[in-house]
Short mmCIF file of C-alpha atoms in Angstrom, two decimals:
data_model
loop_
_atom_site.label_atom_id
_atom_site.label_comp_id
_atom_site.label_asym_id
_atom_site.label_seq_id
_atom_site.Cartn_x
_atom_site.Cartn_y
_atom_site.Cartn_z
CA MET A 1 14.62 4.31 127.57
CA SER A 2 11.61 2.51 126.26
CA GLY A 3 8.82 3.98 124.78
CA PRO A 4 5.12 2.80 125.11
CA PHE A 5 5.66 0.88 121.65
CA GLY A 6 8.63 -0.99 122.64
CA GLY A 7 11.09 1.40 120.61
CA ALA A 8 13.78 3.61 121.89
CA PHE A 9 13.44 7.18 122.52
CA LEU A 10 15.71 9.79 121.15
CA ILE A 11 16.61 12.37 123.78
CA PRO A 12 17.81 15.48 122.29
CA ARG A 13 19.95 17.93 123.83
CA PRO A 14 18.25 20.59 126.13
CA LEU A 15 16.89 23.58 124.28
CA ALA A 16 15.17 26.22 126.31
CA VAL A 17 11.70 27.10 125.32
CA VAL A 18 9.40 29.43 127.29
CA GLY A 19 7.50 27.37 129.56
CA TYR A 20 8.96 23.99 128.53
CA SER A 21 12.13 22.08 127.22
CA ILE A 22 12.34 20.33 123.87
CA ALA A 23 14.59 17.92 125.84
CA LYS A 24 11.22 16.45 127.47
CA ILE A 25 9.76 15.59 124.28
CA ARG A 26 10.00 11.91 123.57
CA VAL A 27 10.64 10.77 120.20
CA PRO A 28 10.40 7.41 119.06
CA PHE A 29 13.04 5.60 117.03
CA LEU A 30 10.87 3.56 114.44
CA ASP A 31 12.20 0.89 111.89
CA GLY A 32 11.77 3.29 109.09
CA HIS A 33 13.08 6.28 110.49
CA LYS A 34 15.97 6.52 108.27
CA GLU A 35 13.76 6.63 105.38
CA ILE A 36 11.69 9.32 106.82
CA GLY A 37 14.60 11.37 107.83
CA ASP A 38 15.84 11.41 104.24
CA GLN A 39 12.47 12.38 102.85
CA VAL A 40 12.48 15.40 105.20
CA ARG A 41 15.95 16.29 103.94
CA SER A 42 15.00 15.95 100.34
CA ALA A 43 12.02 18.04 101.09
CA LEU A 44 14.12 20.83 102.87
CA ALA A 45 16.47 20.65 99.69
CA PHE A 46 13.54 21.23 97.53
CA ARG A 47 12.28 24.20 99.46
CA LYS A 48 15.73 25.80 99.40
CA LYS A 49 15.54 25.10 95.61
CA ALA A 50 12.41 27.00 95.23
CA GLN A 51 13.64 30.03 97.27
CA GLU A 52 16.74 30.04 94.94
CA PHE A 53 14.11 30.22 92.05
CA TYR A 54 12.06 33.06 93.53
CA LEU A 55 15.18 35.09 94.04
CA SER A 56 16.21 34.46 90.67
CA ALA A 57 12.91 35.74 89.41
CA GLN A 58 13.54 38.94 91.49
CA SER A 59 16.71 39.71 90.02
CA MET A 60 15.94 38.42 86.38
CA LEU A 61 14.53 41.65 85.04
CA GLU A 62 17.34 43.66 86.07
CA ALA A 63 19.95 41.04 84.92
CA GLU A 64 18.00 40.81 81.25
CA LEU A 65 17.86 44.56 80.93
CA GLY A 66 21.44 44.91 81.56
CA LEU A 67 21.38 47.38 84.22
CA VAL A 68 24.52 48.42 85.95
CA GLU A 69 25.06 48.87 89.76
CA ILE A 70 22.45 51.56 90.97
CA ASP A 71 23.54 54.19 93.61
CA LEU A 72 20.86 53.93 96.20
CA SER A 73 22.81 56.32 98.50
CA HIS A 74 21.39 60.13 99.34
CA PRO A 75 22.85 62.97 100.42
CA VAL A 76 21.68 64.68 103.97
CA GLY A 77 20.40 67.58 101.81
CA TYR A 78 18.74 67.88 98.52
CA GLY A 79 16.16 70.02 96.50
CA THR A 80 13.86 70.18 93.88
CA HIS A 81 12.02 72.61 91.83
CA LEU A 82 8.57 74.05 92.77
CA SER A 83 7.11 72.98 89.41
CA GLU A 84 7.96 69.33 90.12
CA LEU A 85 6.18 69.73 93.44
CA PHE A 86 2.99 70.74 91.52
CA ARG A 87 3.34 68.19 88.89
CA ALA A 88 3.87 65.33 91.31
CA ARG A 89 1.47 66.86 93.88
CA ARG A 90 3.47 65.69 96.79
CA TRP A 91 4.61 67.82 99.40
CA ASP A 92 6.87 65.38 101.28
CA GLY A 93 10.62 65.78 101.16
CA GLU A 94 11.06 61.93 100.98
CA PHE A 95 9.40 61.53 97.72
CA TYR A 96 12.32 63.64 96.04
CA LYS A 97 15.18 61.83 97.19
CA PRO A 98 17.74 61.63 94.55
CA LYS A 99 18.11 57.92 94.41
CA TYR A 100 14.62 57.44 92.98
CA GLN A 101 15.63 59.37 89.77
CA ARG A 102 18.82 57.69 89.64
CA VAL A 103 16.75 54.49 89.44
CA LEU A 104 14.75 55.55 86.44
CA GLU A 105 18.19 56.83 84.67
CA ALA A 106 19.88 53.43 85.26
CA VAL A 107 16.87 51.75 83.54
CA VAL A 108 16.95 54.15 80.76
CA LYS A 109 20.41 53.35 80.20
CA ALA A 110 20.21 49.82 80.11
CA LYS A 111 22.86 48.21 78.30
CA LYS A 112 20.96 44.81 76.79
CA VAL A 113 17.63 46.23 76.02
CA LYS A 114 16.50 49.47 74.86
CA VAL A 115 13.76 51.09 77.34
CA GLU A 116 11.89 53.32 75.03
CA SER A 117 10.03 55.28 77.94
CA PHE A 118 7.90 55.22 81.16
CA VAL A 119 4.34 55.21 81.41
CA PRO A 120 2.21 55.47 84.45
CA ILE A 121 0.95 51.93 85.57
CA GLY A 122 -2.44 53.34 85.52
CA GLN A 123 -2.42 53.05 81.61
CA LEU A 124 -1.75 49.28 81.69
CA LEU A 125 -4.73 48.36 83.99
CA SER A 126 -8.18 47.60 83.05
CA TYR A 127 -9.30 47.02 86.54
CA LEU A 128 -7.89 48.26 89.79
CA THR A 129 -9.60 47.96 93.13
CA ASN A 130 -8.89 46.58 96.83
CA GLY A 131 -11.23 44.50 99.12
CA HIS A 132 -12.48 45.15 102.56
CA THR A 133 -13.46 43.17 105.75
CA PRO A 134 -17.08 42.89 106.27
CA LEU A 135 -18.26 44.73 109.21
CA HIS A 136 -18.65 43.12 112.47
CA HIS A 137 -17.89 39.74 111.03
CA ASP A 138 -15.95 37.09 112.88
CA LEU A 139 -13.21 35.97 110.49
CA GLU A 140 -13.20 32.29 112.04
CA VAL A 141 -16.48 31.75 110.74
CA GLY A 142 -17.52 31.24 106.91
CA GLU A 143 -16.92 29.06 103.91
CA VAL A 144 -14.65 31.37 101.62
CA PRO A 145 -10.81 31.79 102.10
CA PHE A 146 -9.89 35.44 102.80
CA LEU A 147 -6.41 36.61 101.91
CA THR A 148 -4.56 39.71 103.72
CA ALA A 149 -1.24 40.94 102.93
CA GLU A 150 0.64 38.21 104.84
CA HIS A 151 -0.63 35.98 102.37
CA VAL A 152 0.94 37.62 99.30
CA SER A 153 4.58 37.45 98.75
CA ASP A 154 6.96 38.03 95.90
CA PHE A 155 5.38 36.04 92.89
CA ARG A 156 3.81 33.82 95.49
CA VAL A 157 0.07 33.56 96.69
CA ASP A 158 -0.60 31.47 99.69
CA PHE A 159 -4.32 30.03 100.01
CA GLY A 160 -3.51 28.27 103.34
CA THR A 161 -5.47 31.26 105.27
CA ASP A 162 -7.45 30.34 108.33
CA LYS A 163 -9.56 33.55 107.75
CA ARG A 164 -12.88 33.22 106.26
CA ILE A 165 -15.75 35.23 104.95
CA LEU A 166 -19.40 34.18 104.29
CA ARG A 167 -20.52 33.16 100.64
CA ARG A 168 -23.10 36.04 100.86
CA HIS A 169 -20.19 38.36 101.23
CA HIS A 170 -18.25 36.96 98.65
CA GLU A 171 -21.15 37.01 96.02
CA ILE A 172 -22.63 40.35 97.15
CA GLU A 173 -20.53 43.14 98.79
CA LEU A 174 -16.97 41.54 97.84
CA ALA A 175 -18.10 40.26 94.37
CA ARG A 176 -15.83 42.85 92.72
CA THR A 177 -12.98 41.35 94.20
CA ALA A 178 -13.78 37.79 93.62
CA LEU A 179 -10.45 36.25 92.60
CA ARG A 180 -9.77 34.28 89.47
CA ASP A 181 -6.64 32.93 87.76
CA GLY A 182 -4.55 35.39 86.02
CA ASP A 183 -5.49 38.16 88.68
CA ILE A 184 -2.56 40.29 89.93
CA LEU A 185 -2.21 40.97 93.79
CA VAL A 186 -0.12 43.80 95.16
CA THR A 187 0.02 44.41 98.76
CA ILE A 188 -0.74 47.96 99.64
CA LYS A 189 -0.60 47.97 103.46
CA GLY A 190 2.49 47.16 105.70
CA LYS A 191 5.15 45.35 103.51
CA VAL A 192 3.79 47.11 100.48
CA GLY A 193 4.54 46.14 96.89
CA ASN A 194 4.84 42.70 96.89
CA CYS A 195 3.31 41.33 93.87
CA ALA A 196 1.89 37.83 92.60
CA VAL A 197 -0.07 36.46 89.98
CA VAL A 198 -3.01 34.31 90.89
CA ARG A 199 -2.73 30.61 89.54
CA ASN A 200 -4.51 27.66 90.51
CA CYS A 201 -7.17 29.71 92.36
CA LEU A 202 -9.46 28.05 94.55
CA GLU A 203 -12.99 27.68 93.67
CA VAL A 204 -13.95 30.69 95.74
CA ALA A 205 -11.41 33.28 97.44
CA ASN A 206 -11.45 37.09 98.20
CA ILE A 207 -9.03 39.60 99.77
CA ASN A 208 -9.12 42.37 102.29
CA GLN A 209 -8.55 46.10 102.20
CA ASP A 210 -4.55 45.61 102.44
CA VAL A 211 -4.38 44.00 99.13
CA ALA A 212 -5.03 45.53 95.73
CA LEU A 213 -6.68 43.41 92.91
CA VAL A 214 -5.02 44.44 89.38
CA ARG A 215 -6.33 43.39 85.94
CA LEU A 216 -3.99 44.18 83.01
CA ARG A 217 -4.96 45.46 79.38
CA SER A 218 -4.40 43.07 76.58
CA GLY A 219 -0.68 43.04 75.61
CA ILE A 220 0.77 43.13 78.98
CA HIS A 221 2.76 40.12 80.15
CA PRO A 222 1.52 39.55 83.84
CA TYR A 223 4.94 38.30 84.65
CA PHE A 224 6.76 40.89 83.31
CA PHE A 225 4.33 43.25 85.52
CA ALA A 226 5.14 41.36 88.57
CA ALA A 227 8.71 41.28 87.97
CA TRP A 228 8.92 45.02 87.73
CA PHE A 229 7.25 45.46 91.01
CA ASN A 230 9.40 42.73 92.81
CA SER A 231 12.53 43.94 91.13
CA LEU A 232 15.25 46.15 93.02
CA MET A 233 13.83 48.96 91.05
CA GLY A 234 10.17 48.31 91.52
CA LYS A 235 10.85 48.16 95.27
CA GLN A 236 12.67 51.47 95.25
CA LEU A 237 9.60 53.23 93.21
CA VAL A 238 7.07 51.67 95.45
CA GLU A 239 8.93 52.98 98.56
CA GLN A 240 8.97 56.65 96.96
CA ARG A 241 5.09 56.32 96.21
CA SER A 242 4.13 55.01 99.76
CA THR A 243 2.96 57.10 102.52
CA GLY A 244 2.61 56.57 106.41
CA GLY A 245 6.13 56.35 107.56
CA ILE A 246 6.49 53.37 110.06
CA ASN A 247 3.23 51.90 108.78
CA PRO A 248 3.43 52.13 104.92
CA PHE A 249 0.70 52.52 102.70
CA LEU A 250 0.55 52.54 99.08
CA GLY A 251 -2.74 54.18 97.94
CA LEU A 252 -4.45 52.86 94.68
CA GLY A 253 -3.82 56.50 93.07
CA ASN A 254 -0.21 56.21 94.21
CA LEU A 255 0.06 52.85 92.59
CA ARG A 256 -1.66 54.14 89.27
CA GLY A 257 0.98 56.69 88.99
CA MET A 258 4.16 54.42 89.35
CA PRO A 259 6.42 54.72 86.31
CA PHE A 260 6.36 51.26 84.14
CA PRO A 261 9.19 50.93 81.46
CA VAL A 262 8.08 50.34 77.91
CA LEU A 263 10.22 47.93 75.77
CA ASP A 264 9.66 46.49 72.43
CA PRO A 265 6.75 44.10 72.90
CA LYS A 266 9.00 41.05 71.69
CA GLU A 267 11.47 41.93 74.64
CA HIS A 268 8.77 42.57 76.97
CA ASN A 269 7.35 39.14 76.47
CA ARG A 270 10.66 37.39 76.23
CA ILE A 271 11.43 38.55 79.56
CA GLY A 272 8.22 37.92 80.91
CA ASP A 273 8.09 34.31 79.68
CA LEU A 274 11.52 33.78 81.37
CA VAL A 275 10.33 35.18 84.63
CA GLN A 276 7.13 32.86 84.35
CA ALA A 277 9.32 29.78 83.79
CA THR A 278 11.41 30.65 86.87
CA VAL A 279 8.42 31.22 88.86
CA GLU A 280 6.70 27.95 87.81
CA ASN A 281 9.90 26.01 88.62
CA ALA A 282 9.65 27.43 92.27
CA TYR A 283 6.09 26.39 92.31
CA ALA A 284 7.02 22.65 91.17
CA ALA A 285 9.99 22.58 93.84
CA GLU A 286 7.54 23.67 96.62
CA ARG A 287 4.84 21.02 95.58
CA GLU A 288 7.66 18.35 95.44
CA ALA A 289 8.67 19.72 98.83
CA SER A 290 4.91 19.47 100.33
CA ALA A 291 4.54 15.99 98.90
CA LEU A 292 7.74 14.62 100.45
CA LEU A 293 6.76 15.94 103.97
CA GLU A 294 3.22 14.55 103.66
CA ARG A 295 4.53 11.15 102.64
CA ALA A 296 6.89 11.30 105.76
CA LYS A 297 3.99 12.29 108.04
CA ARG A 298 1.95 9.66 106.64
CA ARG A 299 4.70 6.90 107.13
CA VAL A 300 5.24 8.17 110.73
CA GLU A 301 1.61 7.63 111.59
CA GLU A 302 1.57 4.20 109.84
CA LEU A 303 4.59 2.88 111.83
CA ILE A 304 3.24 4.24 115.22
CA GLU A 305 -0.11 2.54 114.40
CA ARG A 306 1.82 -0.57 113.50
CA GLU A 307 3.80 -0.53 116.60
CA ALA A 308 0.69 0.18 118.70
CA ALA A 309 -1.12 -2.78 117.09
#
């Protein structure tokens, strides 16, 4: 079958799509299709590599501490002391599941690095708040990118949001959550506990009420901090401190109270540097994938325009 530019069309096998079929989409075979296909395959390989780096960063803290396998099972019934209820000020039984205590015990018993103690995360912070959505504002209108929980994943902030707020919102009522490089974001609603360091921040960007903005005191490595939240241990402790059942919520007070491991500063920074290097490798792989896909897209456009001329 001939296309409008004289090239052949590839007719793929039928695949049902609601209201349409991919088989009806005509795809031109152009002279450079092999080159374009190679670029797309290379981009997919880089994306896979980036995902591997992110997964490595998630498990790096556990490996560097030398943790043994953590038992996350829990019995049907369990109990706690009344004094513990008053100390924790939590009355929901889920908070006292034995697996959470086993997580802390496993960290203390780490084989490679000595964990001296735990402190509440609140002691590490110089600033903690969350944003909000301007009242009656249409998020399709504005100049300032507006991030929600869906834009924050483990170690990664996605600035490619379609949501917008006005500059006056950003500069006045949301001035306290104006983002800058080095800030840390934590999701606190829905999929709670995703943590990422802000880097290569846009000139202006802000967050809504489902994202917490964290700024650390001097001496705390931002990537060690993020690694703790994104690790198996951190995920469990975030689960413990969240409320809301099927729609979890991590209040700022509960976030402040989450335990954080205290290590020798040299080990703390060494692990933080390792995590940072791994995350930067993931970023580099993502950038390469995006560049390859953009080149492939431009090449397709060029070939179509040439055939049409």
